[in-house]
Coordinates of C-alpha atoms in Angstrom, one line a residue:
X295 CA 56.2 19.4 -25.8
X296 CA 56.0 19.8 -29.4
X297 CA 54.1 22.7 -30.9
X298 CA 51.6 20.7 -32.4
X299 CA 48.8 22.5 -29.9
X300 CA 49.9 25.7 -31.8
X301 CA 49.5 24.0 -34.7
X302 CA 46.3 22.9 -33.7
X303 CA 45.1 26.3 -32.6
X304 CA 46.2 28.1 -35.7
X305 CA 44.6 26.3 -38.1
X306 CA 41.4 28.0 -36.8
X307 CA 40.6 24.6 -34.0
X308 CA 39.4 25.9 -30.5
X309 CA 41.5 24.1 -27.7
X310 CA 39.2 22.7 -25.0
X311 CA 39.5 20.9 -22.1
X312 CA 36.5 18.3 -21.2
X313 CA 37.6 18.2 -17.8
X314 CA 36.5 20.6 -14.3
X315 CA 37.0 20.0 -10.6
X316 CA 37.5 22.3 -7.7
X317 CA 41.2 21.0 -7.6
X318 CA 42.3 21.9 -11.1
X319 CA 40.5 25.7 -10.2
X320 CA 42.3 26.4 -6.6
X321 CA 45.9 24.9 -7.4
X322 CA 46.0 27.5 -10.5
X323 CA 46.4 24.0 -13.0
X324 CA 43.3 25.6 -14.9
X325 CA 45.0 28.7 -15.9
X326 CA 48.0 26.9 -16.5
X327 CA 46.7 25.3 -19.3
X328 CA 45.1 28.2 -20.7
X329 CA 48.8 29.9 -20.6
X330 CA 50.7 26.6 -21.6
X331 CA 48.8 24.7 -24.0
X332 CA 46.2 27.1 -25.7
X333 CA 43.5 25.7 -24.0
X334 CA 40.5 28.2 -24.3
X335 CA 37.4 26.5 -23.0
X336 CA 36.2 23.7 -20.5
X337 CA 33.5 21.3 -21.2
X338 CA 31.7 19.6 -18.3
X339 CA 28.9 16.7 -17.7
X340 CA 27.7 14.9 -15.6
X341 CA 30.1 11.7 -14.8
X342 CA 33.2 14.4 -14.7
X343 CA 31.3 16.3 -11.8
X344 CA 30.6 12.9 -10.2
X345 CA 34.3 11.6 -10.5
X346 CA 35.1 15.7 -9.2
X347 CA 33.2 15.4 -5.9
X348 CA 34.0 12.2 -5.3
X349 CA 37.7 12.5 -5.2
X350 CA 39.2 13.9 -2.3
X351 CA 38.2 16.6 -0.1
X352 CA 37.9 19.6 -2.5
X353 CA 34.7 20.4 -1.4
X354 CA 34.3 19.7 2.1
X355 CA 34.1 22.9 3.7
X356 CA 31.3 24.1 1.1
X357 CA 29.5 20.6 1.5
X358 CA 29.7 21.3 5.5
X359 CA 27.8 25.0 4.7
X360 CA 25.2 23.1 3.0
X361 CA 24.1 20.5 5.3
X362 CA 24.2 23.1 8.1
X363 CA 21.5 24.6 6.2
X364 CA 19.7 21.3 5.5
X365 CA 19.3 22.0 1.9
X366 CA 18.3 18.9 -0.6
X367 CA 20.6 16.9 -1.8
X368 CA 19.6 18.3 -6.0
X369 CA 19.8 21.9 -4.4
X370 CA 23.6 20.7 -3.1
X371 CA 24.8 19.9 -6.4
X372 CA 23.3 22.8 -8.2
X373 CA 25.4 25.0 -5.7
X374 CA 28.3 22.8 -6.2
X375 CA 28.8 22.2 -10.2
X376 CA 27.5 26.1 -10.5
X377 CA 29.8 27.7 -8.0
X378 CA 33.0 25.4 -10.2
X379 CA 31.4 26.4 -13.4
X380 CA 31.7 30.4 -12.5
X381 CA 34.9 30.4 -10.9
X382 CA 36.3 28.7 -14.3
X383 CA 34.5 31.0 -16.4
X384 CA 36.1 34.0 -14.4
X385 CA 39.4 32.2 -15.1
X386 CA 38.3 32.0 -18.5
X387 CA 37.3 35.6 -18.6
X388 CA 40.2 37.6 -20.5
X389 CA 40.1 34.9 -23.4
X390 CA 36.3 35.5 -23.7
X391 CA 37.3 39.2 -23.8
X392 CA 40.6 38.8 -26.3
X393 CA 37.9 36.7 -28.5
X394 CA 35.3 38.7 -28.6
X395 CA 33.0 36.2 -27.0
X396 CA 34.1 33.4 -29.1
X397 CA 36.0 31.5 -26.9
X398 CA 36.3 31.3 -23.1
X399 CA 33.4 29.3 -22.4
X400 CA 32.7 26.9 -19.6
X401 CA 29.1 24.7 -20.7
X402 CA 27.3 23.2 -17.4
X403 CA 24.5 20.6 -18.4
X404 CA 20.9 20.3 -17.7
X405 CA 20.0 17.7 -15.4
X406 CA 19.9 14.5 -17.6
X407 CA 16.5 13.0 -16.5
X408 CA 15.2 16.0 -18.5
X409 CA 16.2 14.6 -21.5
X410 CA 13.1 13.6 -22.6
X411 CA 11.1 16.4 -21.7
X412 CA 10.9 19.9 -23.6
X413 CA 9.5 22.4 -20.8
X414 CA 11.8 21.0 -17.6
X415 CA 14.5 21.1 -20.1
X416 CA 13.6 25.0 -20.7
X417 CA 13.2 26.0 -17.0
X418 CA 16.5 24.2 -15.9
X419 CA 18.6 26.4 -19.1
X420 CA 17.1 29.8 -17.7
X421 CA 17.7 28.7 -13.6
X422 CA 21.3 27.7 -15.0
X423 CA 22.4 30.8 -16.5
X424 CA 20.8 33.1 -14.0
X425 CA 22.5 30.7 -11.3
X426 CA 25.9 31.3 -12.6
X427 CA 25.6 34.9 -13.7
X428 CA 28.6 34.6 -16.7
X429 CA 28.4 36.2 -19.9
X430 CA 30.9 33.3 -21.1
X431 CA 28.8 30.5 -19.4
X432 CA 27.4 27.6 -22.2
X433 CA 24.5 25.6 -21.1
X434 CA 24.0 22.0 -22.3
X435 CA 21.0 21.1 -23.8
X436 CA 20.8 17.0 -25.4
X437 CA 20.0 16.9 -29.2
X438 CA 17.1 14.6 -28.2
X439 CA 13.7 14.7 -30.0
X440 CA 12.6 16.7 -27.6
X441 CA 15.6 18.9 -26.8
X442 CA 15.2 20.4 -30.2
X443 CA 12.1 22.9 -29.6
X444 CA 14.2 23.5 -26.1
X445 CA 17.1 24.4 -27.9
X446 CA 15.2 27.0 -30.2
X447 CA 13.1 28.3 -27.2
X448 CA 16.4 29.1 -24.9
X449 CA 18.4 30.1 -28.2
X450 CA 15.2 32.8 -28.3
X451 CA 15.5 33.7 -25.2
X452 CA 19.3 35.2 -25.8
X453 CA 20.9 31.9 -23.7
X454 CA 23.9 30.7 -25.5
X455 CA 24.1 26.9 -26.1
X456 CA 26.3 24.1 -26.1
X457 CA 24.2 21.2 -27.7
X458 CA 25.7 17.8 -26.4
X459 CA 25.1 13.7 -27.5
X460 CA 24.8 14.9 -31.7
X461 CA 25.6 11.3 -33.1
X462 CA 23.5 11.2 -36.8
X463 CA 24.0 13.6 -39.8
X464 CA 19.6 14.2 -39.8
X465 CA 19.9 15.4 -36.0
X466 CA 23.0 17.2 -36.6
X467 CA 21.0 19.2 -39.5
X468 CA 18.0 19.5 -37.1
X469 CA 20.1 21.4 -34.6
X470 CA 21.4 23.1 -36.8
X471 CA 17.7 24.4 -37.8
X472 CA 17.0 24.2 -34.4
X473 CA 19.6 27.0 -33.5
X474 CA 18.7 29.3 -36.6
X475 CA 15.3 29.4 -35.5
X476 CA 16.2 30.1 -32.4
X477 CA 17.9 33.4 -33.9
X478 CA 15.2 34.4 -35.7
X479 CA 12.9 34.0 -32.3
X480 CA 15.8 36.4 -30.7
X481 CA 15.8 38.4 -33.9
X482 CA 12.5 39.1 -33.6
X483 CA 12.4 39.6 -30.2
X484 CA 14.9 42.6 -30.9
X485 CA 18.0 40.7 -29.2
X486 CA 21.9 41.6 -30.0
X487 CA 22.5 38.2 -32.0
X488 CA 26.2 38.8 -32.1
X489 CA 25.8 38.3 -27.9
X490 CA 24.2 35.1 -29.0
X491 CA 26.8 31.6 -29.1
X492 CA 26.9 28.2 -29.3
X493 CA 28.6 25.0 -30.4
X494 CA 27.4 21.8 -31.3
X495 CA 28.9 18.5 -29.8
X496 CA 29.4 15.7 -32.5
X497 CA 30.8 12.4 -31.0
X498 CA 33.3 10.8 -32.3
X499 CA 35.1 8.3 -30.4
X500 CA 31.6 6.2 -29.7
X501 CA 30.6 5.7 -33.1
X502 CA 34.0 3.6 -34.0
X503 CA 33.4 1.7 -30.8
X504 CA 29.8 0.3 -31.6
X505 CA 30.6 0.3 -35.8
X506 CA 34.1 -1.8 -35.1
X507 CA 32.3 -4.1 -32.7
X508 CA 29.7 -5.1 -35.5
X509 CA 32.7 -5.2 -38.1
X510 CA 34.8 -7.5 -36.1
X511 CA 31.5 -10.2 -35.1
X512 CA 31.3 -10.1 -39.3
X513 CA 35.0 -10.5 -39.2
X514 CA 36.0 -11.3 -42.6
X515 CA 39.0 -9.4 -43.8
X516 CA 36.8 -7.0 -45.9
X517 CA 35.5 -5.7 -42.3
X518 CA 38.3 -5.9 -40.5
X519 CA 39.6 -3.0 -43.0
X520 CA 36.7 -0.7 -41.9
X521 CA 37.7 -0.5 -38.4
X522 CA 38.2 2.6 -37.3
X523 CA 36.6 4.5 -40.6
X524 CA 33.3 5.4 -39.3
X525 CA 33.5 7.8 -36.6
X526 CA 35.6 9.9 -38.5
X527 CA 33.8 9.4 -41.8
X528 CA 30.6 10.9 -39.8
X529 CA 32.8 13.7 -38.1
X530 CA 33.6 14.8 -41.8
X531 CA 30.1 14.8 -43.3
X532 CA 29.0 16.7 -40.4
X533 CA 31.2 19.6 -41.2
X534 CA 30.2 18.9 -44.7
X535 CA 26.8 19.8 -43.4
X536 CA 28.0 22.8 -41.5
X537 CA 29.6 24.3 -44.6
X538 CA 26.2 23.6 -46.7
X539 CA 23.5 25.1 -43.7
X540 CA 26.1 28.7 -43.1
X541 CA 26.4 29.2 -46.7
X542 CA 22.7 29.6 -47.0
X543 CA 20.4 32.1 -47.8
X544 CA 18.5 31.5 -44.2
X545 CA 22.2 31.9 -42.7
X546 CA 22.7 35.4 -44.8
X547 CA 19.9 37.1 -43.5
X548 CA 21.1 35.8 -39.9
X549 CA 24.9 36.7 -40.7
X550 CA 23.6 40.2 -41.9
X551 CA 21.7 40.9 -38.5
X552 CA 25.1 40.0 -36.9
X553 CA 24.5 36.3 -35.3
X554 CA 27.7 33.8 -35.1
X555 CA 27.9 30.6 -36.9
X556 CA 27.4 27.5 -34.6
X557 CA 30.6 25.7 -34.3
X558 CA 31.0 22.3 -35.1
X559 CA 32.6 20.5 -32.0
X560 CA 34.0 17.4 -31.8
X561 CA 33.4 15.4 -28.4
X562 CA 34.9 12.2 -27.1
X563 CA 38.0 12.5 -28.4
X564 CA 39.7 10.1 -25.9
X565 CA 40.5 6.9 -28.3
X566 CA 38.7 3.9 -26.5
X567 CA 40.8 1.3 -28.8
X568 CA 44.3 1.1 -27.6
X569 CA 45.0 -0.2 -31.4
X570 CA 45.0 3.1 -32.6
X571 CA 46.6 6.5 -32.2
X572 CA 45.7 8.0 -28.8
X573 CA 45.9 11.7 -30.7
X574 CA 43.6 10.1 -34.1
X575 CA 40.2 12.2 -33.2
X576 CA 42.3 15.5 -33.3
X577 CA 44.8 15.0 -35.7
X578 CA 42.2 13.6 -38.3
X579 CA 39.7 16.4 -37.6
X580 CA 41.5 19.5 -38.4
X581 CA 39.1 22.1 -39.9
X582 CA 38.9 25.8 -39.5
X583 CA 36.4 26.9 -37.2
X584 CA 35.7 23.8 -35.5
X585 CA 36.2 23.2 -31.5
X586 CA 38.2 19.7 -30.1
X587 CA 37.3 19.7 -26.1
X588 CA 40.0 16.8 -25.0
X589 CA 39.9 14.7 -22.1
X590 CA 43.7 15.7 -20.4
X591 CA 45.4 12.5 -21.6
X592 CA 44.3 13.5 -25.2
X593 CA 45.5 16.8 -24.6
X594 CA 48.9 15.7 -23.2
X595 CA 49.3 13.5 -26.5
X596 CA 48.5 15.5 -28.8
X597 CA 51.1 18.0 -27.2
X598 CA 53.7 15.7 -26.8
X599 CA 53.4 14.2 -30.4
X600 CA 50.4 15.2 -32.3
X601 CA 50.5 14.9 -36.0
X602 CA 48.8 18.2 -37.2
X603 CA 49.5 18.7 -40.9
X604 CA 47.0 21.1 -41.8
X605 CA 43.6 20.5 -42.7
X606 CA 42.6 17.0 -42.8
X607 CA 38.4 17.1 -42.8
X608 CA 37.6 19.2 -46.3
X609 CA 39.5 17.0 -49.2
X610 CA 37.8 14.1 -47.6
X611 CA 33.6 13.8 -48.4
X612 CA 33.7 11.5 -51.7
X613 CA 36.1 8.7 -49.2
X614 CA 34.0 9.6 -46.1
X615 CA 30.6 8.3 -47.6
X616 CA 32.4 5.9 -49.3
X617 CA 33.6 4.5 -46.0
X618 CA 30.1 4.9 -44.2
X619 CA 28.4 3.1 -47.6
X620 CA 30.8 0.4 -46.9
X621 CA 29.8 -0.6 -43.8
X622 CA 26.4 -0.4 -44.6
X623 CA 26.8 -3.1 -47.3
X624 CA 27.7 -5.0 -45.0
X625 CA 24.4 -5.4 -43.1
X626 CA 25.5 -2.6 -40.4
X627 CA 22.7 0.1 -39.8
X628 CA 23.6 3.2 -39.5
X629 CA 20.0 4.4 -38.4
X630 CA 20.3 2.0 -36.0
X631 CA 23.7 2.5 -34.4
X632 CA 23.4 6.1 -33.6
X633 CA 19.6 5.6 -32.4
X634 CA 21.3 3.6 -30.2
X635 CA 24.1 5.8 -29.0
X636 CA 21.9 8.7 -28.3
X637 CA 19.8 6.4 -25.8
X638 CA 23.0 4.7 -24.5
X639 CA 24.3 8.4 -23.8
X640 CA 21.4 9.8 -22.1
X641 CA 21.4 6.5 -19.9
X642 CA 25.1 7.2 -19.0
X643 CA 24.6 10.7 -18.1
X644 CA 21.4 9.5 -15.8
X645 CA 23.4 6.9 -14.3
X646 CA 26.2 9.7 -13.7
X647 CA 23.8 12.6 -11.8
X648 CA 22.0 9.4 -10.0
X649 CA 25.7 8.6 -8.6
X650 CA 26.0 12.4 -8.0
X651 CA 23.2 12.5 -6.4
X652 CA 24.4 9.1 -3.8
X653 CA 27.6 10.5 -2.9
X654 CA 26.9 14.0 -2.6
X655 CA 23.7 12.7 0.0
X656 CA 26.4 10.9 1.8
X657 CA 28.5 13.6 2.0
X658 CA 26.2 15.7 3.1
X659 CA 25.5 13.2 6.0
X660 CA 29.5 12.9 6.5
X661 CA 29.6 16.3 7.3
X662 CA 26.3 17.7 8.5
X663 CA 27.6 19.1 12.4
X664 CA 25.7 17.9 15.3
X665 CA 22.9 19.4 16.6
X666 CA 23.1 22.6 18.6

């Protein structure tokens, strides 16, 4: 191991893992990571719970308890994914003290199919955070059209937020808007805003997937020079963006009533092309105050030979819209290609909780005890 974590960590990145299952709770691997390699937060959705339950017989006994009691199969999984999300929060607990609330967290999502719809979306934050009863608990809303207003409404409410699937600089800036209307809601309200937290999850690794794919069908040499350029090129305007909205007036009145700053996170960091560096997404987006959650090969890489040499986002706007006006001369549309990664993203998550919801009914049948 190399200290590039500390590195990492000391440059003002937030170390988090974008990984939970019972297993990595009860054989103490969790808090070995938060004592080894500086992790100080966990990330959850929807396929890693499916791929949790799934595995192995981590959750047998509790599975057993349910189906004695005949409870549904969505009721099952709430009790599941909540009971995993508090025992890793509690784990979590003295680095969410040591930080003064900044770190620590472990976000649990609302139930996918609810993308799409502002009010379920609403009642599903407030059941989550009551369900799982942590002060350091992060609930998942999607920046969809209509998980904006839900973001505001539950921001309101005093619920912190960790708003997942950001893909375009416009939705990024309307979360961002979302969120500080939110604070004035709580504001107003007469809410402690420095109790208040959230981060918001840009994706990173996706956008090069679906921008190189385009680039190599075009595949003259011109394009074949782009690869890899976007999703990083997009990762740095977005912090661009984050500098502009928390250095505004809006944000000064906010700042002054004590409310945090909305971190800027960067999500799917695991590089999908085996062409490039499997520690690029963290070593290319070093910026102060920002959050990496790493899937725990990402993690492991980075640690064993991550490149951090300070910070590599700010010097870069002028070449990062350079790089994102290239492609688009080339035909690509950017409108286009993170429309289409938003819906693809929801669909995956759906397609996820719907396997959830398969295997979890089949466990329940597996071990429901006979009558008597």
């Amino acid at each position: 191991m190399t200290d590039a974590l500390k590195r990492l960590s000391d440059e003002g990145v937030a170390i988090w893992l974008d990984d939970l299952s019972r297993q990595r709770i009860t054989s103490g691997n969790l808090a070995e990571l938060i004592d080894q390699q500086h992790v100080v937060g966990v990330t959850t959705n929807p396929s890693i719970f499916q791929k949790a339950i799934s595995d192995g017989h981590g959750y047998d006994q509790q599975v057993a308890d349910l189906a004695a009691r005949k409870v549904t199969v969505e009721e099952a999984i709430r009790m599941i994914t909540t009971a995993d999300v508090r025992d890793a929060a509690d784990i979590l607990r003295p680095v969410f003290d040591a930080t003064g609330g900044q770190d620590g967290r472990v976000s649990i999502e609302v139930d996918p199919r609810l993308a799409h719809h502002t009010t379920p979306t609403i009642a599903e934050a407030k059941q989550l955070a009551w369900l799982v009863d942590r002060p350091n608990t992060l609930i998942k809303i999607p920046a969809t059209k209509a998980g904006l207003p839900a973001i505001t409404e539950v921001i309101g409410l005093g619920i912190s937020v960790n708003v997942t699937l950001i893909f375009s600089l416009e939705r990024y800036r309307e979360v961002m808007d979302a969120y500080l209307a939110g604070l004035e809601k709580a504001k107003a309200a007469g809410l402690d805003l420095s109790l208040i937290r959230s981060v918001a999850s840009f994706f990173v690794s996706r956008v090069d997937s679906e921008i190189d794919k385009r680039l190599e069908k075009i595949g003259t040499n011109e394009a074949k020079g782009l690869k890899g350029k976007a999703a990083l090129a997009n990762a740095r305007l977005a912090y661009e963006a984050y500098e502009e909205v928390f250095s505004s007036e809006r944000w000064a009145a906010l700042d002054k009533a004590g409310a945090n700053k909305q971190r800027p996170l960067w999500a799917s960091t695991g590089v999908k092309d085996p062409a490039y560096k499997d520690t690029l997404y963290v070593d290319e987006l070093v910026a102060p105050g920002t959050v990496n959650t790493m899937p725990e090969a990402t993690l492991e890489a980075t640690g064993d030979h991550g490149q951090i040499t300070g910070d590599t986002v700010r010097g870069g706007y002028a070449a990062a819209r350079a790089d994102l006006d290239a492609v688009a001369a080339l035909g690509i549309s950017y409108d286009e290609v993170v429309q289409l990664l938003e819906d693809e993203g929801v669909e995956k998550f759906e397609a996820s909780w719907n396997d959830l919801l398969k295997s979890t009914e089949a466990e329940l049948k597996r071990l429901a005890p006979s009558e008597g």
